[in-house]
PDB file of N, CA and C in Angstrom:
ATOM      1  N   MET G   2     -43.721 -22.134  39.760  1.00  0.00           N
ATOM      2  CA  MET G   2     -42.340 -22.493  40.400  1.00  0.00           C
ATOM      3  C   MET G   2     -42.565 -22.161  41.773  1.00  0.00           C
ATOM      4  N   GLY G   3     -42.079 -22.987  42.640  1.00  0.00           N
ATOM      5  CA  GLY G   3     -42.281 -22.988  44.054  1.00  0.00           C
ATOM      6  C   GLY G   3     -41.085 -22.016  44.826  1.00  0.00           C
ATOM      7  N   MET G   4     -41.266 -21.617  46.009  1.00  0.00           N
ATOM      8  CA  MET G   4     -40.322 -20.670  46.623  1.00  0.00           C
ATOM      9  C   MET G   4     -38.949 -21.289  46.896  1.00  0.00           C
ATOM     10  N   ASP G   5     -39.024 -22.444  47.138  1.00  0.00           N
ATOM     11  CA  ASP G   5     -37.761 -23.294  47.315  1.00  0.00           C
ATOM     12  C   ASP G   5     -36.857 -23.226  45.759  1.00  0.00           C
ATOM     13  N   ALA G   6     -37.647 -23.338  44.853  1.00  0.00           N
ATOM     14  CA  ALA G   6     -36.984 -23.336  43.500  1.00  0.00           C
ATOM     15  C   ALA G   6     -36.450 -22.030  43.082  1.00  0.00           C
ATOM     16  N   ARG G   7     -37.141 -20.966  43.511  1.00  0.00           N
ATOM     17  CA  ARG G   7     -36.655 -19.722  43.103  1.00  0.00           C
ATOM     18  C   ARG G   7     -35.324 -19.125  44.109  1.00  0.00           C
ATOM     19  N   VAL G   8     -35.483 -19.613  45.293  1.00  0.00           N
ATOM     20  CA  VAL G   8     -34.355 -19.389  46.222  1.00  0.00           C
ATOM     21  C   VAL G   8     -33.230 -20.189  45.811  1.00  0.00           C
ATOM     22  N   THR G   9     -33.304 -21.408  45.518  1.00  0.00           N
ATOM     23  CA  THR G   9     -32.044 -22.102  44.858  1.00  0.00           C
ATOM     24  C   THR G   9     -31.617 -21.320  43.664  1.00  0.00           C
ATOM     25  N   LYS G  10     -32.489 -20.929  42.627  1.00  0.00           N
ATOM     26  CA  LYS G  10     -31.914 -20.370  41.510  1.00  0.00           C
ATOM     27  C   LYS G  10     -31.269 -19.159  41.893  1.00  0.00           C
ATOM     28  N   LEU G  11     -31.796 -18.306  42.829  1.00  0.00           N
ATOM     29  CA  LEU G  11     -31.071 -17.093  43.302  1.00  0.00           C
ATOM     30  C   LEU G  11     -29.628 -17.461  44.017  1.00  0.00           C
ATOM     31  N   GLU G  12     -29.613 -18.289  44.556  1.00  0.00           N
ATOM     32  CA  GLU G  12     -28.412 -18.887  45.247  1.00  0.00           C
ATOM     33  C   GLU G  12     -27.221 -19.080  44.120  1.00  0.00           C
ATOM     34  N   THR G  13     -27.856 -19.957  43.183  1.00  0.00           N
ATOM     35  CA  THR G  13     -26.832 -20.331  41.976  1.00  0.00           C
ATOM     36  C   THR G  13     -26.311 -18.985  41.242  1.00  0.00           C
ATOM     37  N   HIS G  14     -27.342 -18.011  41.000  1.00  0.00           N
ATOM     38  CA  HIS G  14     -26.963 -16.629  40.178  1.00  0.00           C
ATOM     39  C   HIS G  14     -25.876 -15.999  41.310  1.00  0.00           C
ATOM     40  N   MET G  15     -26.160 -16.152  42.662  1.00  0.00           N
ATOM     41  CA  MET G  15     -25.316 -15.215  43.532  1.00  0.00           C
ATOM     42  C   MET G  15     -23.904 -15.941  43.420  1.00  0.00           C
ATOM     43  N   GLU G  16     -23.779 -17.250  43.345  1.00  0.00           N
ATOM     44  CA  GLU G  16     -22.394 -17.913  43.363  1.00  0.00           C
ATOM     45  C   GLU G  16     -21.570 -17.209  41.960  1.00  0.00           C
ATOM     46  N   TYR G  17     -22.487 -17.325  40.894  1.00  0.00           N
ATOM     47  CA  TYR G  17     -21.774 -16.905  39.644  1.00  0.00           C
ATOM     48  C   TYR G  17     -21.290 -15.207  39.839  1.00  0.00           C
ATOM     49  N   VAL G  18     -22.336 -14.461  40.524  1.00  0.00           N
ATOM     50  CA  VAL G  18     -22.009 -13.089  40.694  1.00  0.00           C
ATOM     51  C   VAL G  18     -20.756 -13.225  41.614  1.00  0.00           C
ATOM     52  N   ARG G  19     -20.666 -13.874  42.542  1.00  0.00           N
ATOM     53  CA  ARG G  19     -19.380 -13.883  43.377  1.00  0.00           C
ATOM     54  C   ARG G  19     -18.212 -14.138  42.681  1.00  0.00           C
ATOM     55  N   LYS G  20     -18.246 -15.271  41.885  1.00  0.00           N
ATOM     56  CA  LYS G  20     -17.070 -15.543  41.011  1.00  0.00           C
ATOM     57  C   LYS G  20     -16.627 -14.446  40.361  1.00  0.00           C
ATOM     58  N   ASP G  21     -17.734 -13.700  39.410  1.00  0.00           N
ATOM     59  CA  ASP G  21     -17.257 -12.547  38.582  1.00  0.00           C
ATOM     60  C   ASP G  21     -16.623 -11.477  39.468  1.00  0.00           C
ATOM     61  N   LEU G  22     -17.160 -11.183  40.577  1.00  0.00           N
ATOM     62  CA  LEU G  22     -16.679 -10.029  41.421  1.00  0.00           C
ATOM     63  C   LEU G  22     -15.126 -10.309  42.180  1.00  0.00           C
ATOM     64  N   ASP G  23     -15.137 -11.711  42.277  1.00  0.00           N
ATOM     65  CA  ASP G  23     -13.539 -12.017  42.819  1.00  0.00           C
ATOM     66  C   ASP G  23     -12.433 -11.803  41.563  1.00  0.00           C
ATOM     67  N   ALA G  24     -13.025 -12.104  40.419  1.00  0.00           N
ATOM     68  CA  ALA G  24     -12.279 -12.057  39.107  1.00  0.00           C
ATOM     69  C   ALA G  24     -11.991 -10.477  39.022  1.00  0.00           C
ATOM     70  N   ILE G  25     -13.060  -9.749  38.941  1.00  0.00           N
ATOM     71  CA  ILE G  25     -12.790  -8.299  38.770  1.00  0.00           C
ATOM     72  C   ILE G  25     -12.040  -7.655  39.901  1.00  0.00           C
ATOM     73  N   SER G  26     -12.227  -8.080  41.041  1.00  0.00           N
ATOM     74  CA  SER G  26     -11.176  -7.707  42.276  1.00  0.00           C
ATOM     75  C   SER G  26      -9.967  -8.012  41.955  1.00  0.00           C
ATOM     76  N   GLY G  27      -9.494  -9.181  41.504  1.00  0.00           N
ATOM     77  CA  GLY G  27      -8.230  -9.612  41.162  1.00  0.00           C
ATOM     78  C   GLY G  27      -7.562  -8.545  40.095  1.00  0.00           C
ATOM     79  N   LYS G  28      -8.472  -8.507  39.000  1.00  0.00           N
ATOM     80  CA  LYS G  28      -8.060  -7.730  37.830  1.00  0.00           C
ATOM     81  C   LYS G  28      -7.668  -6.268  38.370  1.00  0.00           C
ATOM     82  N   LEU G  29      -8.552  -5.828  39.211  1.00  0.00           N
ATOM     83  CA  LEU G  29      -8.495  -4.359  39.656  1.00  0.00           C
ATOM     84  C   LEU G  29      -7.305  -4.197  40.416  1.00  0.00           C
ATOM     85  N   ASP G  30      -6.839  -5.288  41.354  1.00  0.00           N
ATOM     86  CA  ASP G  30      -5.805  -5.211  42.033  1.00  0.00           C
ATOM     87  C   ASP G  30      -4.367  -4.987  41.348  1.00  0.00           C
ATOM     88  N   LYS G  31      -4.321  -5.749  40.059  1.00  0.00           N
ATOM     89  CA  LYS G  31      -3.136  -5.950  39.234  1.00  0.00           C
ATOM     90  C   LYS G  31      -3.267  -4.403  38.459  1.00  0.00           C
ATOM     91  N   LEU G  32      -4.402  -3.936  38.267  1.00  0.00           N
ATOM     92  CA  LEU G  32      -4.279  -2.441  37.495  1.00  0.00           C
ATOM     93  C   LEU G  32      -3.892  -1.558  38.343  1.00  0.00           C
ATOM     94  N   VAL G  33      -4.329  -1.548  39.832  1.00  0.00           N
ATOM     95  CA  VAL G  33      -3.743  -0.650  40.673  1.00  0.00           C
ATOM     96  C   VAL G  33      -2.103  -0.646  40.995  1.00  0.00           C
ATOM     97  N   GLU G  34      -1.758  -1.960  41.091  1.00  0.00           N
ATOM     98  CA  GLU G  34      -0.301  -2.320  41.214  1.00  0.00           C
ATOM     99  C   GLU G  34       0.449  -1.788  40.106  1.00  0.00           C
ATOM    100  N   ASN G  35      -0.022  -1.921  38.753  1.00  0.00           N
ATOM    101  CA  ASN G  35       0.772  -1.493  37.588  1.00  0.00           C
ATOM    102  C   ASN G  35       0.657   0.002  37.347  1.00  0.00           C
ATOM    103  N   THR G  36      -0.410   0.635  37.721  1.00  0.00           N
ATOM    104  CA  THR G  36      -0.562   2.205  37.646  1.00  0.00           C
ATOM    105  C   THR G  36       0.191   2.855  38.684  1.00  0.00           C
ATOM    106  N   SER G  37       0.539   2.302  39.779  1.00  0.00           N
ATOM    107  CA  SER G  37       1.394   2.790  40.747  1.00  0.00           C
ATOM    108  C   SER G  37       2.748   2.847  40.285  1.00  0.00           C
ATOM    109  N   GLN G  38       3.284   2.109  39.550  1.00  0.00           N
ATOM    110  CA  GLN G  38       4.682   2.182  39.099  1.00  0.00           C
ATOM    111  C   GLN G  38       4.829   3.162  37.833  1.00  0.00           C
ATOM    112  N   LEU G  39       3.802   3.544  37.504  1.00  0.00           N
ATOM    113  CA  LEU G  39       3.944   4.533  36.463  1.00  0.00           C
ATOM    114  C   LEU G  39       4.379   5.968  36.904  1.00  0.00           C
ATOM    115  N   PRO G  40       5.165   6.769  36.039  1.00  0.00           N
ATOM    116  CA  PRO G  40       5.806   7.928  36.592  1.00  0.00           C
ATOM    117  C   PRO G  40       4.541   9.045  36.532  1.00  0.00           C
ATOM    118  N   THR G  41       4.674  10.004  37.462  1.00  0.00           N
ATOM    119  CA  THR G  41       3.840  10.996  37.806  1.00  0.00           C
ATOM    120  C   THR G  41       4.190  12.139  36.887  1.00  0.00           C
ATOM    121  N   LYS G  42       3.238  13.071  36.909  1.00  0.00           N
ATOM    122  CA  LYS G  42       3.462  14.328  36.099  1.00  0.00           C
ATOM    123  C   LYS G  42       4.888  15.079  36.614  1.00  0.00           C
ATOM    124  N   ARG G  43       4.869  15.032  37.942  1.00  0.00           N
ATOM    125  CA  ARG G  43       6.120  15.370  38.707  1.00  0.00           C
ATOM    126  C   ARG G  43       7.286  14.878  38.505  1.00  0.00           C
ATOM    127  N   ASP G  44       7.209  13.647  38.134  1.00  0.00           N
ATOM    128  CA  ASP G  44       8.564  12.803  37.806  1.00  0.00           C
ATOM    129  C   ASP G  44       9.018  13.309  36.459  1.00  0.00           C
ATOM    130  N   LEU G  45       7.982  13.255  35.492  1.00  0.00           N
ATOM    131  CA  LEU G  45       8.213  13.611  34.174  1.00  0.00           C
ATOM    132  C   LEU G  45       8.842  15.180  33.942  1.00  0.00           C
ATOM    133  N   THR G  46       8.257  16.020  34.807  1.00  0.00           N
ATOM    134  CA  THR G  46       8.697  17.299  34.933  1.00  0.00           C
ATOM    135  C   THR G  46      10.200  17.549  35.411  1.00  0.00           C
ATOM    136  N   THR G  47      10.390  16.789  36.487  1.00  0.00           N
ATOM    137  CA  THR G  47      11.701  16.744  37.029  1.00  0.00           C
ATOM    138  C   THR G  47      12.747  16.164  36.036  1.00  0.00           C
ATOM    139  N   ASN G  48      12.469  15.016  35.449  1.00  0.00           N
ATOM    140  CA  ASN G  48      13.229  14.507  34.474  1.00  0.00           C
ATOM    141  C   ASN G  48      13.614  15.392  33.186  1.00  0.00           C
ATOM    142  N   THR G  49      12.469  16.023  32.907  1.00  0.00           N
ATOM    143  CA  THR G  49      12.786  17.094  31.641  1.00  0.00           C
ATOM    144  C   THR G  49      13.717  18.046  32.052  1.00  0.00           C
ATOM    145  N   PHE G  50      13.438  18.631  33.263  1.00  0.00           N
ATOM    146  CA  PHE G  50      14.438  19.736  33.747  1.00  0.00           C
ATOM    147  C   PHE G  50      15.851  19.311  33.828  1.00  0.00           C
ATOM    148  N   ALA G  51      15.904  18.064  34.411  1.00  0.00           N
ATOM    149  CA  ALA G  51      17.183  17.499  34.651  1.00  0.00           C
ATOM    150  C   ALA G  51      18.061  17.221  33.288  1.00  0.00           C
ATOM    151  N   ALA G  52      17.264  16.844  32.331  1.00  0.00           N
ATOM    152  CA  ALA G  52      17.924  16.648  30.982  1.00  0.00           C
ATOM    153  C   ALA G  52      18.366  18.042  30.301  1.00  0.00           C
ATOM    154  N   ILE G  53      17.473  19.069  30.492  1.00  0.00           N
ATOM    155  CA  ILE G  53      17.874  20.338  30.044  1.00  0.00           C
ATOM    156  C   ILE G  53      19.053  20.919  30.717  1.00  0.00           C
ATOM    157  N   GLY G  54      19.079  20.635  32.111  1.00  0.00           N
ATOM    158  CA  GLY G  54      20.368  21.109  32.716  1.00  0.00           C
ATOM    159  C   GLY G  54      21.598  20.438  32.265  1.00  0.00           C
ATOM    160  N   ILE G  55      21.428  19.168  32.173  1.00  0.00           N
ATOM    161  CA  ILE G  55      22.666  18.340  31.880  1.00  0.00           C
ATOM    162  C   ILE G  55      23.117  18.711  30.368  1.00  0.00           C
ATOM    163  N   GLY G  56      22.184  19.039  29.513  1.00  0.00           N
ATOM    164  CA  GLY G  56      22.389  19.644  28.094  1.00  0.00           C
ATOM    165  C   GLY G  56      23.126  20.897  28.147  1.00  0.00           C
ATOM    166  N   PHE G  57      22.704  21.955  29.115  1.00  0.00           N
ATOM    167  CA  PHE G  57      23.333  23.141  29.184  1.00  0.00           C
ATOM    168  C   PHE G  57      24.857  22.961  29.857  1.00  0.00           C
ATOM    169  N   ALA G  58      24.769  22.068  30.714  1.00  0.00           N
ATOM    170  CA  ALA G  58      26.302  21.798  31.310  1.00  0.00           C
ATOM    171  C   ALA G  58      27.012  21.181  30.361  1.00  0.00           C
ATOM    172  N   VAL G  59      26.711  20.234  29.706  1.00  0.00           N
ATOM    173  CA  VAL G  59      27.656  19.729  28.410  1.00  0.00           C
ATOM    174  C   VAL G  59      27.857  20.751  27.377  1.00  0.00           C
ATOM    175  N   MET G  60      27.032  21.468  26.949  1.00  0.00           N
ATOM    176  CA  MET G  60      27.356  22.689  26.317  1.00  0.00           C
ATOM    177  C   MET G  60      28.501  23.685  26.807  1.00  0.00           C
ATOM    178  N   ALA G  61      28.150  23.842  28.015  1.00  0.00           N
ATOM    179  CA  ALA G  61      29.333  24.725  28.623  1.00  0.00           C
ATOM    180  C   ALA G  61      30.656  24.150  28.709  1.00  0.00           C
ATOM    181  N   ILE G  62      30.703  22.938  29.074  1.00  0.00           N
ATOM    182  CA  ILE G  62      31.891  22.325  29.115  1.00  0.00           C
ATOM    183  C   ILE G  62      32.579  22.217  27.819  1.00  0.00           C
ATOM    184  N   VAL G  63      31.828  21.952  26.749  1.00  0.00           N
ATOM    185  CA  VAL G  63      32.451  22.023  25.495  1.00  0.00           C
ATOM    186  C   VAL G  63      32.897  23.267  24.955  1.00  0.00           C
ATOM    187  N   VAL G  64      32.050  24.270  25.059  1.00  0.00           N
ATOM    188  CA  VAL G  64      32.435  25.610  24.725  1.00  0.00           C
ATOM    189  C   VAL G  64      33.582  26.107  25.530  1.00  0.00           C
ATOM    190  N   GLY G  65      33.747  26.002  26.894  1.00  0.00           N
ATOM    191  CA  GLY G  65      34.859  26.167  27.676  1.00  0.00           C
ATOM    192  C   GLY G  65      36.154  25.373  27.232  1.00  0.00           C
ATOM    193  N   GLY G  66      35.885  24.340  26.847  1.00  0.00           N
ATOM    194  CA  GLY G  66      37.091  23.410  26.315  1.00  0.00           C
ATOM    195  C   GLY G  66      37.592  23.892  25.099  1.00  0.00           C
ATOM    196  N   ILE G  67      36.794  24.433  24.279  1.00  0.00           N
ATOM    197  CA  ILE G  67      37.056  24.821  22.845  1.00  0.00           C
ATOM    198  C   ILE G  67      37.912  26.181  23.293  1.00  0.00           C
ATOM    199  N   ILE G  68      37.309  27.087  23.986  1.00  0.00           N
ATOM    200  CA  ILE G  68      37.925  28.368  24.339  1.00  0.00           C
ATOM    201  C   ILE G  68      39.232  28.167  24.962  1.00  0.00           C
ATOM    202  N   GLY G  69      39.387  27.343  26.136  1.00  0.00           N
ATOM    203  CA  GLY G  69      40.486  26.977  26.821  1.00  0.00           C
ATOM    204  C   GLY G  69      41.635  26.404  25.895  1.00  0.00           C
ATOM    205  N   GLY G  70      41.064  25.550  25.078  1.00  0.00           N
ATOM    206  CA  GLY G  70      42.317  24.976  24.052  1.00  0.00           C
ATOM    207  C   GLY G  70      42.602  26.044  23.163  1.00  0.00           C
ATOM    208  N   LEU G  71      41.919  26.653  22.564  1.00  0.00           N
ATOM    209  CA  LEU G  71      42.348  27.859  21.606  1.00  0.00           C
ATOM    210  C   LEU G  71      43.256  28.826  22.469  1.00  0.00           C
ATOM    211  N   GLY G  72      42.990  29.198  23.748  1.00  0.00           N
ATOM    212  CA  GLY G  72      43.731  30.053  24.446  1.00  0.00           C
ATOM    213  C   GLY G  72      45.156  29.431  24.631  1.00  0.00           C
ATOM    214  N   TRP G  73      45.231  28.030  25.025  1.00  0.00           N
ATOM    215  CA  TRP G  73      46.430  27.384  25.179  1.00  0.00           C
ATOM    216  C   TRP G  73      47.291  27.302  23.847  1.00  0.00           C
ATOM    217  N   ILE G  74      46.536  27.137  22.849  1.00  0.00           N
ATOM    218  CA  ILE G  74      47.327  27.025  21.598  1.00  0.00           C
ATOM    219  C   ILE G  74      47.868  28.410  21.257  1.00  0.00           C
ATOM    220  N   GLN G  75      47.055  29.393  21.467  1.00  0.00           N
ATOM    221  CA  GLN G  75      47.702  30.809  21.163  1.00  0.00           C
ATOM    222  C   GLN G  75      48.704  31.067  22.184  1.00  0.00           C
ATOM    223  N   SER G  76      48.760  30.775  23.220  1.00  0.00           N
ATOM    224  CA  SER G  76      49.859  31.130  24.096  1.00  0.00           C
ATOM    225  C   SER G  76      51.219  30.378  23.869  1.00  0.00           C
ATOM    226  N   ARG G  77      50.951  29.172  23.250  1.00  0.00           N
ATOM    227  CA  ARG G  77      52.158  28.384  22.699  1.00  0.00           C
ATOM    228  C   ARG G  77      52.712  28.934  21.313  1.00  0.00           C
ATOM    229  N   VAL G  78      51.975  29.556  20.481  1.00  0.00           N
ATOM    230  CA  VAL G  78      52.498  30.214  19.259  1.00  0.00           C
ATOM    231  C   VAL G  78      53.345  31.308  19.474  1.00  0.00           C
ATOM    232  N   SER G  79      54.439  31.612  18.973  1.00  0.00           N
ATOM    233  CA  SER G  79      55.114  32.907  19.216  1.00  0.00           C
ATOM    234  C   SER G  79      54.435  34.007  18.665  1.00  0.00           C
ATOM    235  N   PRO G  80      54.419  35.098  19.185  1.00  0.00           N
ATOM    236  CA  PRO G  80      53.821  36.358  18.767  1.00  0.00           C
ATOM    237  C   PRO G  80      54.418  36.679  17.449  1.00  0.00           C
ATOM    238  N   ALA G  81      53.532  37.191  16.499  1.00  0.00           N
ATOM    239  CA  ALA G  81      53.860  37.622  15.232  1.00  0.00           C
ATOM    240  C   ALA G  81      54.612  39.061  15.180  1.00  0.00           C
ATOM    241  N   PRO G  82      55.522  39.344  14.603  1.00  0.00           N
ATOM    242  CA  PRO G  82      56.289  40.836  14.634  1.00  0.00           C
ATOM    243  C   PRO G  82      55.357  41.833  14.394  1.00  0.00           C
ATOM    244  N   ALA G  83      55.462  42.863  15.075  1.00  0.00           N
ATOM    245  CA  ALA G  83      54.544  44.174  14.815  1.00  0.00           C
ATOM    246  C   ALA G  83      54.595  44.623  13.310  1.00  0.00           C
ATOM    247  N   ALA G  84      53.755  44.682  12.741  1.00  0.00           N
ATOM    248  CA  ALA G  84      53.516  45.235  11.385  1.00  0.00           C
ATOM    249  C   ALA G  84      53.957  46.605  11.273  1.00  0.00           C
ATOM    250  N   THR G  85      54.801  46.833  10.308  1.00  0.00           N
ATOM    251  CA  THR G  85      55.177  48.208  10.170  1.00  0.00           C
ATOM    252  C   THR G  85      54.332  48.923   8.865  1.00  0.00           C
ATOM    253  N   PRO G  86      54.102  50.206   9.076  1.00  0.00           N
ATOM    254  CA  PRO G  86      53.276  50.928   8.260  1.00  0.00           C
ATOM    255  C   PRO G  86      53.834  50.908   6.862  1.00  0.00           C
ATOM    256  N   VAL G  87      53.083  50.649   5.853  1.00  0.00           N
ATOM    257  CA  VAL G  87      53.586  50.662   4.501  1.00  0.00           C
ATOM    258  C   VAL G  87      53.571  52.193   3.924  1.00  0.00           C
ATOM    259  N   ALA G  88      52.786  52.881   4.260  1.00  0.00           N
ATOM    260  CA  ALA G  88      52.921  54.414   3.923  1.00  0.00           C
ATOM    261  C   ALA G  88      52.215  55.422   4.993  1.00  0.00           C
ATOM    262  N   SER G  89      52.987  56.601   5.095  1.00  0.00           N
ATOM    263  CA  SER G  89      52.363  57.256   6.266  1.00  0.00           C
ATOM    264  C   SER G  89      51.604  58.329   5.697  1.00  0.00           C
ATOM    265  N   VAL G  90      50.618  58.658   6.371  1.00  0.00           N
ATOM    266  CA  VAL G  90      49.701  59.949   5.977  1.00  0.00           C
ATOM    267  C   VAL G  90      50.216  61.083   6.418  1.00  0.00           C
ATOM    268  N   PRO G  91      50.620  62.224   5.852  1.00  0.00           N
ATOM    269  CA  PRO G  91      50.895  63.536   6.776  1.00  0.00           C
ATOM    270  C   PRO G  91      49.779  63.876   7.639  1.00  0.00           C
ATOM    271  N   ALA G  92      49.992  64.666   8.437  1.00  0.00           N
ATOM    272  CA  ALA G  92      48.825  65.190   9.478  1.00  0.00           C
ATOM    273  C   ALA G  92      48.358  66.384   8.613  1.00  0.00           C
ATOM    274  N   ALA G  93      47.082  66.379   8.973  1.00  0.00           N
ATOM    275  CA  ALA G  93      46.350  67.568   8.196  1.00  0.00           C
ATOM    276  C   ALA G  93      46.846  68.954   8.596  1.00  0.00           C
ATOM    277  N   SER G  94      47.346  69.696   7.885  1.00  0.00           N
ATOM    278  CA  SER G  94      47.603  71.114   8.257  1.00  0.00           C
ATOM    279  C   SER G  94      46.443  71.966   8.288  1.00  0.00           C
ATOM    280  N   ALA G  95      46.683  73.061   9.108  1.00  0.00           N
ATOM    281  CA  ALA G  95      45.701  74.056   9.146  1.00  0.00           C
ATOM    282  C   ALA G  95      45.706  75.091   7.794  1.00  0.00           C
ATOM    283  N   PRO G  96      44.536  75.444   7.482  1.00  0.00           N
ATOM    284  CA  PRO G  96      44.659  76.221   6.138  1.00  0.00           C
ATOM    285  C   PRO G  96      45.069  77.552   6.434  1.00  0.00           C
ATOM    286  N   ALA G  97      46.181  78.104   5.265  1.00  0.00           N
ATOM    287  CA  ALA G  97      46.981  79.206   5.628  1.00  0.00           C
ATOM    288  C   ALA G  97      45.921  80.605   5.491  1.00  0.00           C
ATOM    289  N   ALA G  98      46.189  81.419   6.613  1.00  0.00           N
ATOM    290  CA  ALA G  98      45.618  82.515   6.398  1.00  0.00           C
ATOM    291  C   ALA G  98      46.134  83.656   5.527  1.00  0.00           C
ATOM    292  N   HIS G  99      45.344  84.645   4.956  1.00  0.00           N
ATOM    293  CA  HIS G  99      45.776  85.395   3.769  1.00  0.00           C
ATOM    294  C   HIS G  99      45.801  86.692   4.309  1.00  0.00           C
TER     295      HIS G  99
END
């Protein structure tokens, strides 16, 4: 095989290598673009703390609403009359001295 044939063969192989590199480069660009849109660890942590905070706020509002509602209902109801004692217990007396 002559020198010219070997050079031609290398040029042909390099064309295929170049095409493959261009295809890999295009796919790599898409991969970088897609991964840049993924949330980071900081985003996930922030979202988790925000969800926990919102959960506590909702619980506080619900509990406050229940307590406030019960207080409002209690203020609307007339107070019950004071209970009178059924039996009275005599006070303890000191023992008699002999």
